[in-house]
Structures are given as C-alpha cells and as structure tokens.
mmCIF file of C-alpha atoms in Angstrom:
data_model
loop_
_atom_site.group_PDB
_atom_site.id
_atom_site.type_symbol
_atom_site.label_atom_id
_atom_site.label_comp_id
_atom_site.label_asym_id
_atom_site.label_seq_id
_atom_site.Cartn_x
_atom_site.Cartn_y
_atom_site.Cartn_z
ATOM 1 C CA MET M 405 27.400 30.721 -1.838
ATOM 2 C CA PHE M 406 23.906 29.807 -2.804
ATOM 3 C CA GLU M 407 22.295 31.870 -5.602
ATOM 4 C CA THR M 408 18.918 33.406 -5.249
ATOM 5 C CA TYR M 409 16.883 33.073 -8.391
ATOM 6 C CA GLU M 410 13.562 32.440 -10.074
ATOM 7 C CA ILE M 411 12.647 30.161 -13.018
ATOM 8 C CA ASP M 412 9.643 30.869 -15.129
ATOM 9 C CA SER M 413 7.127 28.120 -15.983
ATOM 10 C CA LEU M 414 8.351 27.325 -19.455
ATOM 11 C CA SER M 415 12.059 27.020 -18.358
ATOM 12 C CA PHE M 416 10.965 24.946 -15.356
ATOM 13 C CA HIS M 417 9.136 22.575 -17.632
ATOM 14 C CA GLU M 418 12.171 22.118 -19.743
ATOM 15 C CA MET M 419 14.636 21.851 -16.816
ATOM 16 C CA VAL M 420 12.556 19.835 -14.366
ATOM 17 C CA ILE M 421 9.416 18.158 -15.800
ATOM 18 C CA GLN M 422 10.788 17.045 -19.062
ATOM 19 C CA PRO M 423 14.029 15.615 -17.669
ATOM 20 C CA ALA M 424 11.992 13.783 -15.015
ATOM 21 C CA PHE M 425 10.378 11.787 -17.737
ATOM 22 C CA ALA M 426 13.695 10.613 -19.103
ATOM 23 C CA ASP M 427 16.041 10.505 -16.059
ATOM 24 C CA ILE M 428 14.054 9.638 -12.954
ATOM 25 C CA VAL M 429 15.525 6.569 -11.209
ATOM 26 C CA PRO M 430 17.881 5.982 -14.124
ATOM 27 C CA GLU M 431 18.307 2.343 -14.886
ATOM 28 C CA GLY M 432 20.500 2.530 -17.910
ATOM 29 C CA PHE M 433 19.839 1.843 -21.606
ATOM 30 C CA PRO M 434 17.487 0.888 -23.109
ATOM 31 C CA PHE M 435 14.864 1.521 -20.364
ATOM 32 C CA GLN M 436 15.395 4.517 -18.120
ATOM 33 C CA GLY M 437 12.474 3.489 -15.964
ATOM 34 C CA THR M 438 9.163 4.748 -14.750
ATOM 35 C CA LEU M 439 8.272 7.892 -16.704
ATOM 36 C CA ASN M 440 9.913 7.899 -20.071
ATOM 37 C CA GLU M 441 7.166 5.537 -21.328
ATOM 38 C CA PHE M 442 4.515 8.253 -20.787
ATOM 39 C CA THR M 443 3.158 10.481 -23.537
ATOM 40 C CA ILE M 444 3.299 14.132 -22.274
ATOM 41 C CA MET M 445 0.527 16.633 -22.862
ATOM 42 C CA ASP M 446 2.086 19.946 -21.693
ATOM 43 C CA ASN M 447 -0.661 22.360 -22.474
ATOM 44 C CA VAL M 448 -3.541 21.234 -20.178
ATOM 45 C CA VAL M 449 -4.759 24.321 -18.286
ATOM 46 C CA SER M 450 -7.550 22.608 -16.506
ATOM 47 C CA LYS M 451 -9.192 19.947 -18.568
ATOM 48 C CA ARG M 452 -8.662 18.910 -22.116
ATOM 49 C CA PRO M 453 -10.324 16.324 -24.345
ATOM 50 C CA ILE M 454 -8.657 13.167 -25.419
ATOM 51 C CA ILE M 455 -10.125 12.571 -28.803
ATOM 52 C CA ASP M 456 -9.949 8.978 -29.903
ATOM 53 C CA ILE M 457 -10.013 9.077 -33.734
ATOM 54 C CA ARG M 458 -10.459 5.672 -35.160
ATOM 55 C CA ARG M 459 -10.106 4.791 -38.805
ATOM 56 C CA VAL M 460 -13.122 2.743 -40.034
ATOM 57 C CA GLN M 461 -12.505 -0.312 -42.103
ATOM 58 C CA ASN M 462 -14.753 -2.581 -44.120
ATOM 59 C CA ILE M 463 -15.820 0.126 -46.589
ATOM 60 C CA LEU M 464 -15.521 -1.694 -49.889
ATOM 61 C CA GLN M 465 -18.882 -2.684 -51.506
ATOM 62 C CA ARG M 466 -19.938 -4.543 -54.601
ATOM 63 C CA ARG M 467 -21.183 -2.435 -57.454
ATOM 64 C CA ASP M 468 -24.745 -3.243 -58.531
ATOM 65 C CA ALA M 469 -26.849 -2.343 -61.532
ATOM 66 C CA SER M 470 -27.909 1.040 -60.266
ATOM 67 C CA CYS M 471 -26.592 4.571 -59.703
ATOM 68 C CA ASP M 472 -27.004 4.402 -56.017
ATOM 69 C CA ILE M 473 -23.868 4.856 -53.883
ATOM 70 C CA ASN M 474 -23.844 3.948 -50.173
ATOM 71 C CA TYR M 475 -21.454 6.331 -48.382
ATOM 72 C CA LYS M 476 -19.796 5.104 -45.235
ATOM 73 C CA LYS M 477 -17.848 7.045 -42.625
ATOM 74 C CA VAL M 478 -14.128 6.820 -42.923
ATOM 75 C CA VAL M 479 -13.428 7.816 -39.283
ATOM 76 C CA GLY M 480 -15.239 7.690 -35.945
ATOM 77 C CA ALA M 481 -14.364 9.660 -32.826
ATOM 78 C CA THR M 482 -15.040 9.544 -29.065
ATOM 79 C CA THR M 483 -14.038 12.112 -26.468
ATOM 80 C CA ARG M 484 -12.824 11.646 -22.940
ATOM 81 C CA GLN M 485 -11.235 14.136 -20.609
ATOM 82 C CA ILE M 486 -7.708 14.526 -19.039
ATOM 83 C CA SER M 487 -7.411 17.051 -16.108
ATOM 84 C CA VAL M 488 -4.805 18.377 -13.914
ATOM 85 C CA GLU M 489 -4.393 19.270 -10.269
ATOM 86 C CA GLU M 490 -2.505 22.387 -9.133
ATOM 87 C CA ILE M 491 0.237 21.165 -6.854
ATOM 88 C CA TYR M 492 3.357 22.533 -5.162
ATOM 89 C CA GLY M 493 6.468 21.449 -3.284
ATOM 90 C CA ALA M 494 8.226 23.565 -0.641
ATOM 91 C CA THR M 495 11.128 23.018 1.739
ATOM 92 C CA GLN M 496 13.689 24.907 3.759
ATOM 93 C CA PHE M 497 17.364 24.478 4.709
ATOM 94 C CA CYS M 498 18.869 25.706 7.939
ATOM 95 C CA ARG M 499 22.662 25.465 8.378
ATOM 96 C CA ASN M 500 22.508 25.500 12.187
ATOM 97 C CA GLU M 501 20.003 22.637 12.300
ATOM 98 C CA PHE M 502 21.904 20.554 9.778
ATOM 99 C CA TYR M 503 25.447 20.989 10.807
ATOM 100 C CA THR M 504 25.223 19.500 14.399
ATOM 101 C CA GLY M 505 27.196 16.881 16.152
ATOM 102 C CA CYS M 506 29.775 15.139 14.046
ATOM 103 C CA LEU M 507 28.651 17.147 11.024
ATOM 104 C CA LYS M 508 29.980 20.430 12.433
ATOM 105 C CA GLU M 509 33.333 19.959 10.817
ATOM 106 C CA TYR M 510 31.662 20.085 7.375
ATOM 107 C CA ARG M 511 30.172 23.510 7.896
ATOM 108 C CA ALA M 512 33.198 25.229 6.529
ATOM 109 C CA ARG M 513 32.595 23.470 3.281
ATOM 110 C CA ASP M 514 28.918 24.474 3.344
ATOM 111 C CA PRO M 515 28.813 25.992 -0.158
ATOM 112 C CA LEU M 516 29.994 22.739 -1.643
ATOM 113 C CA PHE M 517 27.079 20.789 0.055
ATOM 114 C CA GLY M 518 24.564 23.641 -0.054
ATOM 115 C CA ASN M 519 24.631 23.798 -3.801
ATOM 116 C CA LYS M 520 23.384 20.162 -3.840
ATOM 117 C CA ILE M 521 20.188 21.046 -1.957
ATOM 118 C CA LEU M 522 18.343 22.189 -5.064
ATOM 119 C CA PRO M 523 19.137 19.001 -7.029
ATOM 120 C CA TYR M 524 17.962 16.968 -4.093
ATOM 121 C CA PHE M 525 14.775 19.085 -3.918
ATOM 122 C CA GLN M 526 14.117 18.540 -7.568
ATOM 123 C CA GLY M 527 14.914 14.870 -7.331
ATOM 124 C CA ALA M 528 12.442 14.481 -4.469
ATOM 125 C CA VAL M 529 9.718 16.201 -6.493
ATOM 126 C CA ASN M 530 10.561 13.866 -9.467
ATOM 127 C CA VAL M 531 10.129 10.800 -7.420
ATOM 128 C CA ASP M 532 6.813 12.077 -6.052
ATOM 129 C CA ILE M 533 5.718 12.757 -9.579
ATOM 130 C CA ALA M 534 6.544 9.237 -10.483
ATOM 131 C CA SER M 535 4.745 7.562 -7.490
ATOM 132 C CA ASN M 536 1.615 9.606 -8.109
ATOM 133 C CA ALA M 537 1.696 9.191 -11.952
ATOM 134 C CA TYR M 538 1.222 5.401 -11.345
ATOM 135 C CA PHE M 539 -0.317 5.057 -7.859
ATOM 136 C CA GLY M 540 -1.909 8.388 -7.098
ATOM 137 C CA ASP M 541 -5.429 8.440 -5.752
ATOM 138 C CA VAL M 542 -6.803 11.733 -4.275
ATOM 139 C CA ASP M 543 -9.200 9.807 -2.123
ATOM 140 C CA ARG M 544 -6.475 7.668 -0.476
ATOM 141 C CA VAL M 545 -5.585 8.207 3.155
ATOM 142 C CA SER M 546 -1.805 7.741 3.297
ATOM 143 C CA PRO M 547 -0.530 5.123 5.712
ATOM 144 C CA ILE M 548 1.094 6.501 8.949
ATOM 145 C CA ASN M 549 4.653 7.510 8.313
ATOM 146 C CA ALA M 550 4.276 6.988 4.582
ATOM 147 C CA VAL M 551 7.563 6.846 2.588
ATOM 148 C CA TRP M 552 5.852 7.380 -0.753
ATOM 149 C CA SER M 553 3.546 10.122 -2.060
ATOM 150 C CA THR M 554 0.387 8.566 -3.366
ATOM 151 C CA ASN M 555 -2.592 10.887 -2.975
ATOM 152 C CA ILE M 556 -1.627 14.167 -4.685
ATOM 153 C CA PHE M 557 -3.241 13.487 -8.151
ATOM 154 C CA ASP M 558 -4.893 10.441 -9.726
ATOM 155 C CA GLY M 559 -2.551 8.010 -11.410
ATOM 156 C CA ILE M 560 -2.692 5.259 -13.979
ATOM 157 C CA PHE M 561 -3.742 2.460 -11.709
ATOM 158 C CA LYS M 562 -6.740 4.360 -10.482
ATOM 159 C CA TRP M 563 -7.818 5.002 -14.164
ATOM 160 C CA ILE M 564 -7.335 1.343 -15.007
ATOM 161 C CA LYS M 565 -9.482 0.222 -12.127
ATOM 162 C CA LYS M 566 -12.183 2.691 -13.214
ATOM 163 C CA TYR M 567 -12.104 1.273 -16.769
ATOM 164 C CA ILE M 568 -12.257 -2.249 -15.492
ATOM 165 C CA THR M 569 -15.377 -1.307 -13.425
ATOM 166 C CA ALA M 570 -16.927 0.389 -16.398
ATOM 167 C CA GLN M 571 -16.033 -2.714 -18.589
ATOM 168 C CA VAL M 572 -14.044 -0.542 -21.039
ATOM 169 C CA ILE M 573 -11.298 -2.965 -20.083
ATOM 170 C CA PRO M 574 -13.025 -6.329 -20.435
ATOM 171 C CA ALA M 575 -12.912 -8.669 -17.488
ATOM 172 C CA GLY M 576 -11.187 -11.217 -19.779
ATOM 173 C CA GLN M 577 -8.194 -8.908 -20.012
ATOM 174 C CA THR M 578 -7.577 -8.934 -16.339
ATOM 175 C CA ALA M 579 -5.980 -11.429 -13.808
ATOM 176 C CA ALA M 580 -5.574 -11.462 -10.043
ATOM 177 C CA ILE M 581 -2.341 -12.079 -8.300
ATOM 178 C CA ALA M 582 -2.821 -14.072 -5.058
ATOM 179 C CA ASP M 583 -1.777 -12.478 -1.782
ATOM 180 C CA GLY M 584 1.704 -13.509 -0.715
ATOM 181 C CA THR M 585 2.883 -14.746 -4.163
ATOM 182 C CA ASP M 586 6.647 -14.669 -4.320
ATOM 183 C CA TYR M 587 7.991 -14.747 -7.807
ATOM 184 C CA THR M 588 11.587 -14.697 -6.671
ATOM 185 C CA THR M 589 11.227 -18.275 -5.410
ATOM 186 C CA ASN M 590 8.815 -19.500 -8.048
ATOM 187 C CA ALA M 591 10.117 -18.867 -11.505
ATOM 188 C CA THR M 592 7.544 -21.031 -13.150
ATOM 189 C CA ALA M 593 4.768 -18.940 -11.635
ATOM 190 C CA ALA M 594 6.311 -15.857 -13.076
ATOM 191 C CA TYR M 595 6.490 -17.369 -16.567
ATOM 192 C CA ASN M 596 2.884 -18.541 -16.245
ATOM 193 C CA LEU M 597 1.728 -15.053 -15.416
ATOM 194 C CA PHE M 598 3.426 -13.571 -18.484
ATOM 195 C CA ASN M 599 1.863 -16.337 -20.495
ATOM 196 C CA THR M 600 -1.561 -15.586 -19.089
ATOM 197 C CA LEU M 601 -1.332 -11.865 -20.017
ATOM 198 C CA PHE M 602 -0.088 -12.691 -23.443
ATOM 199 C CA TYR M 603 -3.031 -14.879 -24.303
ATOM 200 C CA LYS M 604 -5.470 -12.438 -22.792
ATOM 201 C CA GLN M 605 -4.845 -9.956 -25.467
ATOM 202 C CA SER M 606 -7.780 -9.042 -27.699
ATOM 203 C CA VAL M 607 -7.480 -10.247 -31.291
ATOM 204 C CA LEU M 608 -6.892 -6.572 -32.416
ATOM 205 C CA MET M 609 -4.229 -5.979 -29.841
ATOM 206 C CA ASP M 610 -2.517 -9.171 -30.744
ATOM 207 C CA ALA M 611 -2.318 -7.882 -34.323
ATOM 208 C CA PHE M 612 -0.037 -5.002 -33.319
ATOM 209 C CA ALA M 613 3.715 -5.580 -33.888
ATOM 210 C CA ASP M 614 5.656 -6.944 -30.812
ATOM 211 C CA ASP M 615 7.863 -3.804 -30.683
ATOM 212 C CA GLN M 616 4.804 -1.581 -30.452
ATOM 213 C CA LYS M 617 3.856 -3.214 -27.084
ATOM 214 C CA ALA M 618 5.555 -3.814 -23.781
ATOM 215 C CA PHE M 619 5.125 -5.526 -20.441
ATOM 216 C CA TYR M 620 5.509 -3.225 -17.446
ATOM 217 C CA VAL M 621 6.136 -5.232 -14.413
ATOM 218 C CA SER M 622 7.279 -5.283 -10.755
ATOM 219 C CA LYS M 623 10.960 -6.206 -10.322
ATOM 220 C CA ASP M 624 10.251 -9.569 -8.859
ATOM 221 C CA LEU M 625 8.251 -10.633 -11.902
ATOM 222 C CA ALA M 626 11.100 -9.654 -14.231
ATOM 223 C CA SER M 627 13.564 -11.549 -11.950
ATOM 224 C CA GLY M 628 11.359 -14.623 -11.912
ATOM 225 C CA LEU M 629 11.137 -14.631 -15.685
ATOM 226 C CA LYS M 630 14.897 -14.348 -15.984
ATOM 227 C CA ASP M 631 15.312 -17.232 -13.592
ATOM 228 C CA TYR M 632 12.957 -19.315 -15.588
ATOM 229 C CA TYR M 633 14.899 -18.722 -18.804
ATOM 230 C CA ILE M 634 18.081 -19.770 -17.053
ATOM 231 C CA SER M 635 16.586 -22.854 -15.310
ATOM 232 C CA THR M 636 15.058 -24.156 -18.565
ATOM 233 C CA GLY M 637 18.055 -23.164 -20.822
ATOM 234 C CA THR M 638 15.917 -20.914 -22.949
ATOM 235 C CA GLN M 639 17.763 -17.644 -22.508
ATOM 236 C CA ALA M 640 18.042 -17.161 -26.250
ATOM 237 C CA GLN M 641 14.337 -17.071 -26.578
ATOM 238 C CA GLY M 642 13.909 -14.558 -23.777
ATOM 239 C CA TYR M 643 16.239 -11.742 -24.913
ATOM 240 C CA THR M 644 15.818 -9.395 -27.811
ATOM 241 C CA LEU M 645 19.151 -8.235 -29.324
ATOM 242 C CA LEU M 646 19.076 -4.498 -29.870
ATOM 243 C CA ALA M 647 20.896 -2.606 -32.597
ATOM 244 C CA ASN M 648 23.742 -1.718 -30.309
ATOM 245 C CA GLY M 649 24.314 -5.285 -29.254
ATOM 246 C CA ILE M 650 22.608 -4.949 -25.811
ATOM 247 C CA GLU M 651 20.139 -7.717 -24.887
ATOM 248 C CA GLU M 652 16.654 -6.695 -23.671
ATOM 249 C CA LEU M 653 14.474 -9.030 -21.631
ATOM 250 C CA SER M 654 11.408 -10.009 -23.606
ATOM 251 C CA PHE M 655 8.479 -12.491 -23.559
ATOM 252 C CA LYS M 656 7.453 -14.011 -26.945
ATOM 253 C CA GLY M 657 9.113 -11.054 -28.582
ATOM 254 C CA ILE M 658 7.560 -8.314 -26.512
ATOM 255 C CA PRO M 659 9.864 -6.179 -24.346
ATOM 256 C CA VAL M 660 9.699 -6.653 -20.623
ATOM 257 C CA LEU M 661 10.282 -3.366 -18.718
ATOM 258 C CA THR M 662 10.978 -3.439 -15.057
ATOM 259 C CA GLU M 663 9.323 -0.722 -12.930
ATOM 260 C CA LYS M 664 11.535 -0.739 -9.742
ATOM 261 C CA LEU M 665 9.317 1.598 -7.872
ATOM 262 C CA TRP M 666 6.233 -0.543 -8.095
ATOM 263 C CA LYS M 667 7.058 -3.234 -5.448
ATOM 264 C CA PRO M 668 7.880 -0.912 -2.594
ATOM 265 C CA ILE M 669 5.018 1.378 -3.258
ATOM 266 C CA ILE M 670 2.505 -1.549 -3.566
ATOM 267 C CA ASN M 671 3.933 -3.008 -0.319
ATOM 268 C CA GLU M 672 3.380 0.290 1.491
ATOM 269 C CA ILE M 673 -0.158 0.786 0.228
ATOM 270 C CA LYS M 674 -1.121 -2.947 0.636
ATOM 271 C CA GLY M 675 0.794 -3.531 3.814
ATOM 272 C CA SER M 676 2.255 -6.677 2.464
ATOM 273 C CA LEU M 677 3.926 -8.243 -0.559
ATOM 274 C CA GLY M 678 2.236 -7.274 -3.805
ATOM 275 C CA HIS M 679 2.864 -7.077 -7.548
ATOM 276 C CA ALA M 680 1.544 -5.587 -10.732
ATOM 277 C CA ALA M 681 1.998 -6.378 -14.434
ATOM 278 C CA ILE M 682 0.575 -4.577 -17.449
ATOM 279 C CA LEU M 683 0.709 -5.480 -21.098
ATOM 280 C CA THR M 684 -0.072 -2.493 -23.297
ATOM 281 C CA LEU M 685 0.881 -0.336 -26.223
ATOM 282 C CA ARG M 686 4.007 1.739 -25.672
ATOM 283 C CA GLY M 687 3.102 5.435 -24.950
ATOM 284 C CA ASN M 688 -0.405 4.419 -23.907
ATOM 285 C CA PHE M 689 -0.016 6.181 -20.513
ATOM 286 C CA VAL M 690 -0.460 9.956 -20.634
ATOM 287 C CA PHE M 691 0.927 12.583 -18.214
ATOM 288 C CA ALA M 692 -0.619 16.050 -18.365
ATOM 289 C CA THR M 693 0.864 19.343 -17.246
ATOM 290 C CA ASP M 694 0.768 22.986 -18.142
ATOM 291 C CA LYS M 695 4.205 24.382 -19.142
ATOM 292 C CA GLU M 696 2.805 27.924 -18.808
ATOM 293 C CA TYR M 697 1.634 27.527 -15.195
ATOM 294 C CA GLY M 698 3.321 29.321 -12.301
ATOM 295 C CA GLU M 699 2.793 31.612 -9.312
ATOM 296 C CA GLY M 700 4.287 34.809 -7.995
ATOM 297 C CA GLU M 701 3.644 38.421 -9.097
ATOM 298 C CA ASP M 702 3.693 37.534 -12.750
ATOM 299 C CA GLY M 703 1.854 34.284 -12.431
ATOM 300 C CA LYS M 704 4.572 32.530 -14.342
ATOM 301 C CA THR M 705 7.207 31.667 -11.697
ATOM 302 C CA ALA M 706 7.426 27.949 -11.269
ATOM 303 C CA LEU M 707 10.571 27.578 -9.198
ATOM 304 C CA GLU M 708 11.866 29.918 -6.530
ATOM 305 C CA VAL M 709 15.064 29.834 -4.353
ATOM 306 C CA TRP M 710 15.793 32.598 -1.814
ATOM 307 C CA TYR M 711 17.373 33.354 1.527
ATOM 308 C CA GLU M 712 15.547 34.974 4.429
ATOM 309 C CA LYS M 713 18.081 36.891 6.529
ATOM 310 C CA LYS M 714 15.757 37.231 9.588
ATOM 311 C CA GLU M 715 15.179 33.479 9.792
ATOM 312 C CA MET M 716 18.641 32.566 8.452
ATOM 313 C CA GLN M 717 17.172 29.906 6.145
ATOM 314 C CA TRP M 718 17.115 29.055 2.510
ATOM 315 C CA TYR M 719 13.694 28.352 0.943
ATOM 316 C CA TYR M 720 12.891 26.272 -2.090
ATOM 317 C CA ARG M 721 9.360 26.383 -3.685
ATOM 318 C CA LEU M 722 7.853 25.157 -6.957
ATOM 319 C CA PHE M 723 4.483 25.029 -8.514
ATOM 320 C CA LEU M 724 3.106 22.854 -11.271
ATOM 321 C CA LYS M 725 0.081 21.027 -12.610
ATOM 322 C CA ALA M 726 -0.182 17.289 -12.948
ATOM 323 C CA GLY M 727 -2.687 14.581 -14.068
ATOM 324 C CA THR M 728 -2.811 11.259 -15.942
ATOM 325 C CA GLN M 729 -5.005 9.305 -18.358
ATOM 326 C CA VAL M 730 -4.841 6.174 -20.490
ATOM 327 C CA ALA M 731 -5.001 6.944 -24.158
ATOM 328 C CA LEU M 732 -6.406 3.554 -25.312
ATOM 329 C CA PRO M 733 -7.692 1.640 -22.282
ATOM 330 C CA GLU M 734 -9.148 -1.196 -24.282
ATOM 331 C CA PHE M 735 -5.521 -2.122 -25.256
ATOM 332 C CA ILE M 736 -4.561 -2.998 -21.635
ATOM 333 C CA VAL M 737 -4.094 -6.446 -20.116
ATOM 334 C CA ILE M 738 -3.295 -6.334 -16.481
ATOM 335 C CA ALA M 739 -2.638 -8.543 -13.428
ATOM 336 C CA LEU M 740 -2.737 -7.022 -9.979
ATOM 337 C CA SER M 741 -2.489 -7.877 -6.326
ATOM 338 C CA SER M 742 -5.383 -6.382 -4.408
ATOM 339 C CA TRP M 743 -4.899 -3.058 -2.715
ATOM 340 C CA SER M 744 -7.043 -0.016 -1.966
#
C-alpha cells in the first residue's frame, strides 16, 4: 500500500532539489545535462545580494625620492540581487479513473504501480524546474496546450536578455541565429557558429583556461559540429580525452555540452525551429532556493503525501522557492534564435 508521510523542507531539499541538479534528464558521464552546471544558493529567503568581489591589479609603482606612498585599493565590489518565487506543485491519483478499459487487469497489482506515482511526481517537478531555470519568464503567456512550463520564475535566458539590453553583455559578444537554420543538414554552418562565439570572447575571458569554460548548446548544434569533424576528418581535434578514457566533444579545447531540453522548448515558445548557444565560465548560472522553506502547521513541510478516504484519492503536494541569476554576465558570449 501507499504510505502517508510528510518531509520537512531540509530533507526535501536533500532528496528532491539537490538530486534534480545532478540527475535530471540523465545523459551519462561526463555531462548529466541541464542543471548540474548551475551553482546552487540554498539559503535565499526572499532576496539576497550577489556580491561581485574583484581583485584589482596594476598596483605596483616606482619609488621616487620622497616619503609619499600612494595606496591603491586591492579589491572592488559591486552588488546585484538574486530573488526567489514561492511556488508549489500538486496532483492527485484516483484508482477508479486510472484503471479503466484494458488497464483494469492491472488494478490487482496497484501497489506495484502506485508506489511509482511519487517518483513520477518528483520527476515532473524536476523537469519543470529545469525548463524554468533556463526559459522561465513570469511575464510570458504560455502557448495553448503548452507541453513545457516556462512562466513560473525568471530563468537564465531572461536575465541574459536584460544584461544585453543594459549593455552589461556587450553587443560584440552576441550573435543572431537566422530563422529556419537547420544545423543537422549544414555542418559547416554549425562549425562557423562555434567559431564566431569563440572569437567574440573578450580578451579577459579568453585568458581563462579552456577547462574553466564550456559551450552550452542545442542538440542540433552539437550534432552539426560532430558531423563537421567527421566530414573533414578532424575528429581528433574535436574531442578531449578524459582521465577515464571517455572522449568529450570540444571546440578548440573548450568542452561542448549538449542541452537536450533547449530545442523542444525553444520550438514551443517560438512556434518554429530555433536554437541557442552560450559560451561562458562553468558554474556561471546560479539557482536560488531556500532549504528551510515549507508550509503546513509547522511552516516547514515541503512535501506531503496523503489519502482522502471520502474522495478515495491520493494527494501529492510540495512547496519550494526558486529563482536564477548570472554570476558574471560580462563573461557570456551568446547566439540565439529570436523568441519572445
């Protein structure tokens, strides 16, 4: 039989939120996909500053024939905010509604299937977290019959667009992807886009080690790049050999990480074929939550499962906080199809 239980917010964070950032849409080693590249801030109650502490260089000076010393600052700091939205997920399960028609014969084995409902519920929440973490926009009106959740909290692409508008991300670090571009049939175009992003890096970003950066791209772009390496016989240049012997796709020594969710979500938002590619520092995307947040009598219950005898239904309910930010937006180079 199902088990009625409650999970406090800290345990929920450890059991659901943290695993989501390692296991959602697993793709195998070395890149699990989607959320394990985010830096997690798990103690954001409402808003919290992101303090950019920058070490100042160029402090050496020549000594002159005096006792005067010119003191320079060794660090500088700027402050931005990361905030969270209070959100929830809720669903119900009725045996009589589910086990109809040809499924009736499975009702006798209901406990075997029923115990899978909670993992399905958690998995659905994790996918919604992933889709919003990148594409969320609280001002977006979802398409009719939308498959993907994209308006629960603001995601990384909305922040990037804001930073482009504010010129925090310089225009020279952006590129447009023409409508209808199909990289699965044009491997050279895929290679050229990677090349464009690579050479749009700022001088300072280019100085970072290759393994500190990554390309995050739609699946078609990664496939196009692979096809280019195969067609030109340059596979050896396009793969980095990892310590365990597994090869990782790369471009000029920088890892290329495929985001499989991007293409279908962009297609739904845009209404036609679309792509995205980002070159940035690894861990530059930030996901904020509050591991102490919950509801219920104690204000700390994050996940509840219970059975209502009167209604003959099982209920599943969870509460959490979520938000995103970009830690260092000036270290982003991006190519996008247009979408609202």
